[in-house]
Every structure is written in structure tokens, then in C-alpha cells.
Short mmCIF file of N, CA and C in Angstrom, two decimals:
data_model
loop_
_atom_site.label_atom_id
_atom_site.label_comp_id
_atom_site.label_asym_id
_atom_site.label_seq_id
_atom_site.Cartn_x
_atom_site.Cartn_y
_atom_site.Cartn_z
N ALA A 308 -30.35 -2.96 -4.33
CA ALA A 308 -30.51 -1.94 -4.19
C ALA A 308 -28.50 -1.53 -4.87
N SER A 309 -28.69 -0.16 -5.45
CA SER A 309 -27.48 -0.46 -5.98
C SER A 309 -26.54 0.63 -5.29
N ASP A 310 -25.02 -0.08 -5.84
CA ASP A 310 -23.86 0.12 -5.25
C ASP A 310 -23.19 1.19 -6.47
N ALA A 311 -23.83 1.77 -7.46
CA ALA A 311 -23.13 3.16 -8.05
C ALA A 311 -22.75 4.23 -7.03
N GLY A 312 -23.63 4.47 -6.02
CA GLY A 312 -23.25 5.65 -5.52
C GLY A 312 -22.12 5.51 -4.66
N LEU A 313 -21.84 4.43 -4.24
CA LEU A 313 -21.07 4.03 -2.72
C LEU A 313 -19.31 4.20 -3.92
N ILE A 314 -19.41 3.82 -4.88
CA ILE A 314 -17.96 3.45 -4.99
C ILE A 314 -17.60 5.12 -5.95
N SER A 315 -16.27 5.26 -6.93
CA SER A 315 -16.07 6.19 -7.69
C SER A 315 -16.61 5.77 -9.05
N GLU A 316 -16.53 6.58 -9.85
CA GLU A 316 -17.25 6.96 -10.84
C GLU A 316 -16.34 6.27 -11.82
N LEU A 317 -14.89 5.90 -12.01
CA LEU A 317 -13.77 5.19 -12.60
C LEU A 317 -14.26 3.38 -12.10
N ASP A 318 -14.60 3.47 -10.57
CA ASP A 318 -14.44 1.71 -10.24
C ASP A 318 -16.20 1.66 -11.40
N TYR A 319 -17.11 2.11 -10.83
CA TYR A 319 -17.98 1.80 -11.08
C TYR A 319 -18.32 1.89 -12.68
N LEU A 320 -17.53 2.56 -13.92
CA LEU A 320 -17.22 1.91 -15.24
C LEU A 320 -16.74 0.89 -15.48
N LEU A 321 -15.38 0.89 -15.05
CA LEU A 321 -14.31 -0.55 -14.97
C LEU A 321 -15.26 -1.31 -14.71
N CYS A 322 -16.43 -2.16 -13.27
CA CYS A 322 -17.32 -2.61 -13.30
C CYS A 322 -18.33 -3.48 -14.37
N ARG A 323 -18.87 -1.92 -15.03
CA ARG A 323 -19.81 -2.28 -15.70
C ARG A 323 -19.25 -3.08 -17.37
N ASN A 324 -17.91 -3.08 -17.41
CA ASN A 324 -17.21 -3.31 -18.49
C ASN A 324 -16.27 -4.59 -18.30
N VAL A 325 -16.80 -5.42 -17.07
CA VAL A 325 -15.97 -6.74 -16.32
C VAL A 325 -16.74 -7.46 -15.81
N GLN A 326 -16.02 -8.89 -16.24
CA GLN A 326 -16.92 -9.87 -15.91
C GLN A 326 -15.96 -10.73 -14.82
N VAL A 327 -16.47 -11.33 -13.80
CA VAL A 327 -16.54 -11.84 -12.58
C VAL A 327 -16.35 -13.14 -13.27
N PHE A 328 -15.24 -14.23 -13.06
CA PHE A 328 -14.94 -15.98 -13.45
C PHE A 328 -14.17 -16.56 -12.47
N SER A 329 -14.60 -17.67 -12.59
CA SER A 329 -13.61 -18.38 -11.87
C SER A 329 -12.23 -19.28 -12.99
N ALA A 330 -11.36 -19.65 -12.80
CA ALA A 330 -10.24 -19.37 -13.55
C ALA A 330 -10.17 -21.09 -14.12
N SER A 331 -9.91 -21.48 -15.30
CA SER A 331 -10.01 -22.76 -15.80
C SER A 331 -8.98 -23.13 -16.12
N ASP A 332 -9.01 -24.13 -16.61
CA ASP A 332 -7.40 -25.04 -16.93
C ASP A 332 -6.79 -24.22 -17.83
N ASP A 333 -7.47 -24.18 -19.04
CA ASP A 333 -6.67 -23.02 -20.04
C ASP A 333 -6.55 -21.36 -19.48
N ASP A 334 -7.32 -21.39 -18.94
CA ASP A 334 -7.05 -19.56 -18.22
C ASP A 334 -5.45 -19.47 -17.07
N VAL A 335 -4.81 -20.56 -16.48
CA VAL A 335 -3.57 -20.96 -15.38
C VAL A 335 -2.89 -21.01 -16.52
N ARG A 336 -3.06 -22.19 -18.05
CA ARG A 336 -2.25 -22.46 -19.00
C ARG A 336 -1.72 -20.76 -19.51
N TYR A 337 -2.38 -20.07 -19.87
CA TYR A 337 -2.12 -19.09 -20.80
C TYR A 337 -2.34 -17.74 -20.11
N SER A 338 -1.90 -17.95 -18.20
CA SER A 338 -1.79 -16.65 -17.45
C SER A 338 -0.42 -15.74 -17.50
N ALA A 339 -0.12 -14.49 -17.45
CA ALA A 339 0.98 -13.70 -18.02
C ALA A 339 1.18 -14.03 -16.29
N TYR A 340 0.88 -14.09 -15.21
CA TYR A 340 1.02 -14.23 -13.58
C TYR A 340 1.71 -15.27 -14.06
N SER A 341 2.94 -15.04 -13.04
CA SER A 341 3.97 -15.60 -12.82
C SER A 341 4.18 -15.63 -11.56
N ASP A 342 4.85 -16.92 -10.68
CA ASP A 342 5.19 -17.02 -9.27
C ASP A 342 6.57 -16.96 -9.51
N ALA A 343 7.43 -17.01 -8.33
CA ALA A 343 8.96 -16.89 -8.41
C ALA A 343 9.54 -17.90 -9.03
N SER A 344 9.29 -18.94 -9.07
CA SER A 344 9.94 -19.92 -9.89
C SER A 344 9.25 -19.77 -11.36
N GLY A 345 8.57 -18.91 -11.51
CA GLY A 345 8.10 -18.73 -13.30
C GLY A 345 7.20 -19.75 -13.60
N GLY A 346 6.53 -20.51 -12.84
CA GLY A 346 5.24 -20.96 -12.94
C GLY A 346 4.00 -20.01 -12.87
N SER A 347 3.02 -20.59 -12.97
CA SER A 347 1.98 -19.77 -13.10
C SER A 347 1.08 -19.47 -11.79
N ALA A 348 1.31 -18.00 -10.91
CA ALA A 348 1.06 -17.89 -9.80
C ALA A 348 -0.95 -17.79 -10.00
N THR A 349 -1.59 -18.45 -10.98
CA THR A 349 -3.05 -18.42 -11.23
C THR A 349 -3.11 -19.67 -11.19
N VAL A 350 -4.36 -19.96 -9.90
CA VAL A 350 -4.87 -21.51 -10.07
C VAL A 350 -6.32 -21.99 -10.56
N VAL A 351 -6.73 -22.81 -10.71
CA VAL A 351 -7.85 -23.16 -11.52
C VAL A 351 -9.02 -22.48 -10.36
N GLY A 352 -10.00 -22.43 -10.66
CA GLY A 352 -10.77 -21.56 -9.44
C GLY A 352 -10.49 -20.53 -8.99
N GLN A 353 -9.79 -19.87 -9.09
CA GLN A 353 -9.40 -18.79 -8.14
C GLN A 353 -10.13 -17.31 -9.10
N LEU A 354 -10.70 -16.65 -8.59
CA LEU A 354 -11.40 -15.26 -8.81
C LEU A 354 -10.54 -14.75 -10.38
N GLY A 355 -10.97 -14.33 -11.09
CA GLY A 355 -10.82 -13.37 -12.19
C GLY A 355 -11.01 -12.26 -12.73
N LEU A 356 -10.89 -11.16 -13.15
CA LEU A 356 -12.38 -10.20 -13.70
C LEU A 356 -11.46 -10.24 -15.16
N ARG A 357 -11.93 -10.07 -16.33
CA ARG A 357 -12.42 -10.25 -17.68
C ARG A 357 -12.77 -9.21 -18.42
N CYS A 358 -12.19 -8.54 -19.45
CA CYS A 358 -13.11 -7.57 -20.09
C CYS A 358 -13.80 -8.28 -21.24
N ILE A 359 -15.12 -7.14 -21.01
CA ILE A 359 -16.38 -7.84 -21.41
C ILE A 359 -16.00 -7.94 -22.59
N HIS A 360 -15.77 -6.87 -23.50
CA HIS A 360 -16.04 -7.30 -24.92
C HIS A 360 -14.74 -7.90 -25.29
N CYS A 361 -13.60 -8.39 -25.29
CA CYS A 361 -12.71 -8.85 -25.63
C CYS A 361 -12.10 -10.46 -25.58
N ALA A 362 -12.21 -10.30 -24.04
CA ALA A 362 -11.89 -11.59 -22.92
C ALA A 362 -12.21 -13.10 -23.57
N ARG A 363 -12.61 -13.58 -24.56
CA ARG A 363 -13.18 -14.58 -24.99
C ARG A 363 -12.92 -14.40 -26.76
N SER A 364 -12.64 -12.99 -27.12
CA SER A 364 -12.62 -13.54 -28.60
C SER A 364 -10.87 -13.76 -29.38
N PRO A 365 -10.90 -14.77 -30.16
CA PRO A 365 -9.58 -15.52 -30.41
C PRO A 365 -8.92 -13.71 -31.43
N LEU A 366 -9.59 -12.72 -31.32
CA LEU A 366 -8.78 -11.50 -32.41
C LEU A 366 -8.35 -10.58 -31.08
N ALA A 367 -8.51 -10.73 -30.00
CA ALA A 367 -8.08 -10.07 -28.73
C ALA A 367 -6.73 -10.00 -28.92
N THR A 368 -5.89 -8.02 -28.97
CA THR A 368 -4.56 -8.55 -28.48
C THR A 368 -4.13 -7.63 -27.20
N ALA A 369 -5.33 -6.78 -26.84
CA ALA A 369 -4.82 -5.78 -25.96
C ALA A 369 -4.57 -6.56 -24.27
N THR A 370 -3.27 -6.02 -23.90
CA THR A 370 -2.77 -6.47 -22.86
C THR A 370 -3.84 -6.55 -21.33
N LEU A 371 -3.56 -7.23 -20.65
CA LEU A 371 -4.64 -6.97 -19.40
C LEU A 371 -5.74 -7.28 -19.75
N ALA A 372 -6.37 -7.98 -20.65
CA ALA A 372 -7.97 -8.35 -20.97
C ALA A 372 -8.29 -9.26 -19.67
N SER A 373 -7.68 -10.12 -19.02
CA SER A 373 -7.87 -10.99 -17.61
C SER A 373 -7.19 -10.62 -16.79
N VAL A 374 -7.42 -10.10 -15.23
CA VAL A 374 -6.60 -10.34 -14.20
C VAL A 374 -6.94 -11.41 -13.17
N PHE A 375 -6.35 -11.34 -12.16
CA PHE A 375 -6.23 -12.55 -11.39
C PHE A 375 -5.40 -12.10 -10.12
N PRO A 376 -6.48 -11.49 -8.97
CA PRO A 376 -5.89 -10.49 -7.92
C PRO A 376 -5.89 -11.73 -6.64
N GLY A 377 -4.87 -11.41 -6.21
CA GLY A 377 -4.72 -12.71 -5.26
C GLY A 377 -5.05 -12.28 -3.72
N SER A 378 -5.80 -11.36 -3.86
CA SER A 378 -6.74 -11.32 -2.39
C SER A 378 -8.12 -10.16 -2.49
N ILE A 379 -8.19 -10.54 -1.56
CA ILE A 379 -9.73 -8.70 -1.64
C ILE A 379 -9.65 -8.23 -1.54
N SER A 380 -8.60 -7.54 -1.04
CA SER A 380 -7.75 -6.22 -0.92
C SER A 380 -7.35 -5.66 -2.39
N ALA A 381 -7.04 -6.67 -3.07
CA ALA A 381 -6.30 -6.48 -3.96
C ALA A 381 -7.43 -6.59 -5.16
N VAL A 382 -8.51 -6.41 -5.09
CA VAL A 382 -9.67 -5.97 -6.08
C VAL A 382 -9.27 -5.07 -6.81
N GLY A 383 -9.96 -4.41 -5.95
CA GLY A 383 -9.21 -2.75 -6.58
C GLY A 383 -8.65 -2.22 -7.21
N SER A 384 -7.33 -3.14 -6.80
CA SER A 384 -6.11 -2.44 -7.89
C SER A 384 -5.69 -3.20 -9.48
N SER A 385 -6.18 -4.35 -9.41
CA SER A 385 -6.62 -5.37 -10.39
C SER A 385 -7.11 -4.84 -11.24
N LEU A 386 -8.73 -4.09 -10.98
CA LEU A 386 -9.58 -3.48 -12.08
C LEU A 386 -9.13 -2.37 -12.22
N ARG A 387 -8.54 -1.65 -11.45
CA ARG A 387 -7.85 -0.15 -11.68
C ARG A 387 -6.85 -0.70 -12.59
N MET A 388 -6.28 -1.61 -12.96
CA MET A 388 -5.21 -2.19 -13.74
C MET A 388 -5.69 -1.80 -15.03
N MET A 389 -6.70 -2.83 -15.22
CA MET A 389 -7.39 -2.67 -16.89
C MET A 389 -8.14 -1.32 -17.22
N VAL A 390 -8.03 -0.41 -16.58
CA VAL A 390 -8.00 0.93 -17.46
C VAL A 390 -7.04 1.26 -18.67
N HIS A 391 -5.60 0.18 -18.32
CA HIS A 391 -4.70 0.66 -19.76
C HIS A 391 -5.13 -0.59 -20.48
N HIS A 392 -6.00 -1.65 -19.97
CA HIS A 392 -6.37 -2.90 -21.29
C HIS A 392 -7.75 -1.80 -21.89
N PHE A 393 -8.79 -1.03 -21.52
CA PHE A 393 -9.60 -0.82 -22.20
C PHE A 393 -8.85 0.24 -23.12
N ALA A 394 -8.09 1.81 -22.81
CA ALA A 394 -7.06 2.46 -23.75
C ALA A 394 -7.06 2.01 -24.55
N ARG A 395 -6.42 0.33 -24.80
CA ARG A 395 -5.71 0.07 -26.15
C ARG A 395 -6.79 -1.77 -26.87
N CYS A 396 -7.93 -1.70 -26.40
CA CYS A 396 -8.81 -2.64 -26.21
C CYS A 396 -9.64 -2.71 -27.71
N GLY A 397 -9.25 -2.72 -28.61
CA GLY A 397 -9.74 -2.46 -30.13
C GLY A 397 -11.57 -3.05 -29.94
N MET A 398 -11.97 -3.53 -29.35
CA MET A 398 -13.23 -4.33 -29.70
C MET A 398 -14.10 -3.78 -27.71
N CYS A 399 -13.60 -2.67 -27.41
CA CYS A 399 -14.18 -1.74 -27.24
C CYS A 399 -14.95 -0.97 -27.16
N PRO A 400 -16.57 -0.50 -27.40
CA PRO A 400 -16.16 0.93 -27.91
C PRO A 400 -16.09 1.80 -27.74
N SER A 401 -16.18 3.03 -28.36
CA SER A 401 -14.99 4.11 -28.12
C SER A 401 -15.44 4.63 -27.29
N ASN A 402 -16.58 5.05 -27.00
CA ASN A 402 -17.58 5.65 -26.41
C ASN A 402 -16.90 5.43 -24.85
N VAL A 403 -16.74 3.97 -24.94
CA VAL A 403 -17.33 3.14 -23.32
C VAL A 403 -15.28 3.39 -22.99
N ARG A 404 -14.30 3.32 -23.73
CA ARG A 404 -12.98 3.71 -24.14
C ARG A 404 -12.90 4.96 -23.62
N GLU A 405 -13.51 6.13 -23.92
CA GLU A 405 -13.19 7.43 -23.83
C GLU A 405 -13.95 7.69 -22.42
N GLY A 406 -14.89 7.48 -22.15
CA GLY A 406 -15.46 7.43 -21.16
C GLY A 406 -14.67 7.30 -19.68
N ILE A 407 -13.91 6.04 -19.50
CA ILE A 407 -13.50 5.38 -18.72
C ILE A 407 -12.42 6.01 -18.53
N GLN A 408 -10.86 6.28 -19.91
CA GLN A 408 -10.11 7.42 -20.22
C GLN A 408 -9.89 8.96 -19.17
N ARG A 409 -11.57 9.41 -19.20
CA ARG A 409 -11.91 11.13 -18.59
C ARG A 409 -11.69 10.73 -17.84
N VAL A 410 -12.60 9.78 -17.31
CA VAL A 410 -12.90 9.51 -15.31
C VAL A 410 -11.47 9.41 -14.83
N TYR A 411 -11.03 8.29 -15.49
CA TYR A 411 -9.64 8.24 -14.92
C TYR A 411 -8.44 9.01 -14.78
N GLU A 412 -8.36 10.32 -15.46
CA GLU A 412 -7.32 11.88 -15.15
C GLU A 412 -8.24 12.18 -14.27
N GLU A 413 -9.19 12.46 -14.53
CA GLU A 413 -10.33 13.29 -13.48
C GLU A 413 -10.16 12.27 -11.92
N ARG A 414 -10.16 11.26 -11.23
CA ARG A 414 -10.09 10.85 -10.27
C ARG A 414 -9.56 11.62 -8.99
N SER A 415 -9.82 11.18 -8.03
CA SER A 415 -9.45 11.73 -6.53
C SER A 415 -8.39 10.54 -6.09
N GLU A 416 -7.75 11.27 -5.27
CA GLU A 416 -6.68 10.25 -4.40
C GLU A 416 -7.54 9.06 -3.74
N GLY A 417 -8.56 9.92 -3.03
CA GLY A 417 -8.93 8.72 -1.94
C GLY A 417 -10.14 7.75 -2.26
N ASP A 418 -10.45 7.52 -4.10
CA ASP A 418 -10.91 6.64 -5.01
C ASP A 418 -10.27 4.89 -4.76
N GLU A 419 -9.03 5.30 -4.18
CA GLU A 419 -8.96 3.85 -4.37
C GLU A 419 -9.04 3.08 -2.92
N ARG A 420 -8.75 3.71 -1.59
CA ARG A 420 -9.24 3.50 -0.35
C ARG A 420 -10.77 2.88 -0.28
N VAL A 421 -11.53 3.57 -1.37
CA VAL A 421 -12.80 3.72 -0.96
C VAL A 421 -13.49 1.92 -1.75
N MET A 422 -12.71 2.06 -3.13
CA MET A 422 -12.90 1.20 -3.83
C MET A 422 -12.27 -0.54 -2.78
N GLU A 423 -11.21 -0.44 -2.40
CA GLU A 423 -10.70 -1.70 -0.93
C GLU A 423 -12.10 -2.22 -0.10
N GLU A 424 -12.68 -1.04 0.47
CA GLU A 424 -13.34 -0.93 1.67
C GLU A 424 -15.18 -1.73 1.07
N PHE A 425 -15.08 -0.85 0.02
CA PHE A 425 -16.63 -1.91 -0.81
C PHE A 425 -16.15 -3.05 -1.03
N CYS A 426 -15.16 -3.51 -2.00
CA CYS A 426 -14.97 -5.24 -2.43
C CYS A 426 -14.53 -5.80 -1.14
N THR A 427 -13.74 -5.19 0.41
CA THR A 427 -14.42 -6.26 0.94
C THR A 427 -15.66 -5.84 2.08
N ASN A 428 -16.18 -5.23 1.41
CA ASN A 428 -17.69 -5.06 2.48
C ASN A 428 -18.39 -5.95 1.16
N VAL A 429 -18.38 -6.18 -0.18
CA VAL A 429 -19.55 -6.86 -0.71
C VAL A 429 -18.58 -8.22 -0.69
N MET A 430 -17.19 -8.60 -0.87
CA MET A 430 -17.22 -9.76 -1.54
C MET A 430 -16.82 -10.72 0.30
N SER A 431 -16.53 -9.76 1.62
CA SER A 431 -16.14 -10.93 2.79
C SER A 431 -17.99 -10.91 3.32
N LYS A 432 -18.68 -9.33 3.34
CA LYS A 432 -19.68 -9.42 4.25
C LYS A 432 -21.39 -10.20 3.37
N ARG A 433 -21.25 -9.51 2.19
CA ARG A 433 -22.52 -10.20 1.69
C ARG A 433 -22.48 -11.46 0.65
N LEU A 434 -20.82 -11.21 0.18
CA LEU A 434 -21.05 -13.08 -0.54
C LEU A 434 -20.31 -14.19 0.56
N GLY A 435 -19.87 -13.71 1.37
CA GLY A 435 -19.04 -14.47 2.68
C GLY A 435 -18.26 -14.92 1.44
N LEU A 436 -17.28 -14.55 1.10
CA LEU A 436 -15.75 -14.95 0.25
C LEU A 436 -14.64 -14.56 1.85
N THR A 437 -14.14 -15.27 2.00
CA THR A 437 -12.69 -14.99 2.70
C THR A 437 -11.47 -14.96 2.08
N ASN A 438 -11.57 -15.97 0.81
CA ASN A 438 -10.34 -15.83 -0.03
C ASN A 438 -10.44 -15.84 -1.21
N LEU A 439 -9.59 -14.96 -2.43
CA LEU A 439 -9.89 -15.55 -4.07
C LEU A 439 -9.26 -16.70 -4.24
N ILE A 440 -8.62 -16.80 -3.79
CA ILE A 440 -7.52 -18.68 -4.35
C ILE A 440 -8.22 -19.67 -3.44
N PRO A 441 -8.55 -20.45 -4.44
CA PRO A 441 -9.13 -22.02 -3.76
C PRO A 441 -7.77 -22.96 -3.19
N SER A 442 -7.95 -23.74 -2.09
CA SER A 442 -7.11 -24.05 -0.87
C SER A 442 -6.88 -25.24 -1.56
#
């Protein structure tokens, strides 16, 4: 069954251009996320989201190519942070970049709440996830 009609068009487009992955040692080492002590707030095995167009390219220069939500409820906002990445990603096809930007500018206020509920439903109930950060 398709979930396309259950989330906003923006979140759907973002999901189509993002890969879900588990953070590796290198991801943790090079993560821009830091904790209060200045160390990495990302841990090996943590769920991450990355741009399918550039995340593995040594030529990638746009920020936010990978994000690491700290909880299931933060997945939607982490995904939406990537709108700014796609606006600057030189490897993202122009029609994808323009489509995301157009839909971002037309989004409605309730979209974020819907995505949080969707993520909680899919990740918790369908996939059985309770935490995105391994203990």
C-alpha cells in the first residue's frame, strides 16, 4: 500500500530523495552534530537520513547532506531541514530541486504534525522501532 496520500507533498518528495541508513564509524567521526561537551552527538548504529544524490560523493559540498534525528518524533523536522540541502545540492537534478522548493513555499502549517504522526505510526507500529539511537 502506498503512503503517498498520508503525508504532505513536501514530505513525500523529500522521502523520495532521501536514503535511510545506520551511522558508521566514519559517519560519527565526520558528523557536524555535537553534544554539549563538543563531542559527536551521533553514535554508531544511529538512524540517519541522507541525500540520495550526493551523500556518498567526494565532490559533495552542500551542508545537511546527512542528518541524524535523535528520536522518532524528530524524523519529520530532520527531514524538513534537508529542504535547505536540496536547494544547494549541485548533484540534485534541477527538476527535483525546483519541485521541492515550489512545494516548500506552498506548504501548510499542519503538515509538520501530520508527518510526526506518520513517522510514529510507521516506525513504531509497523517497524517496531522504539529508539533511533542504539543503547
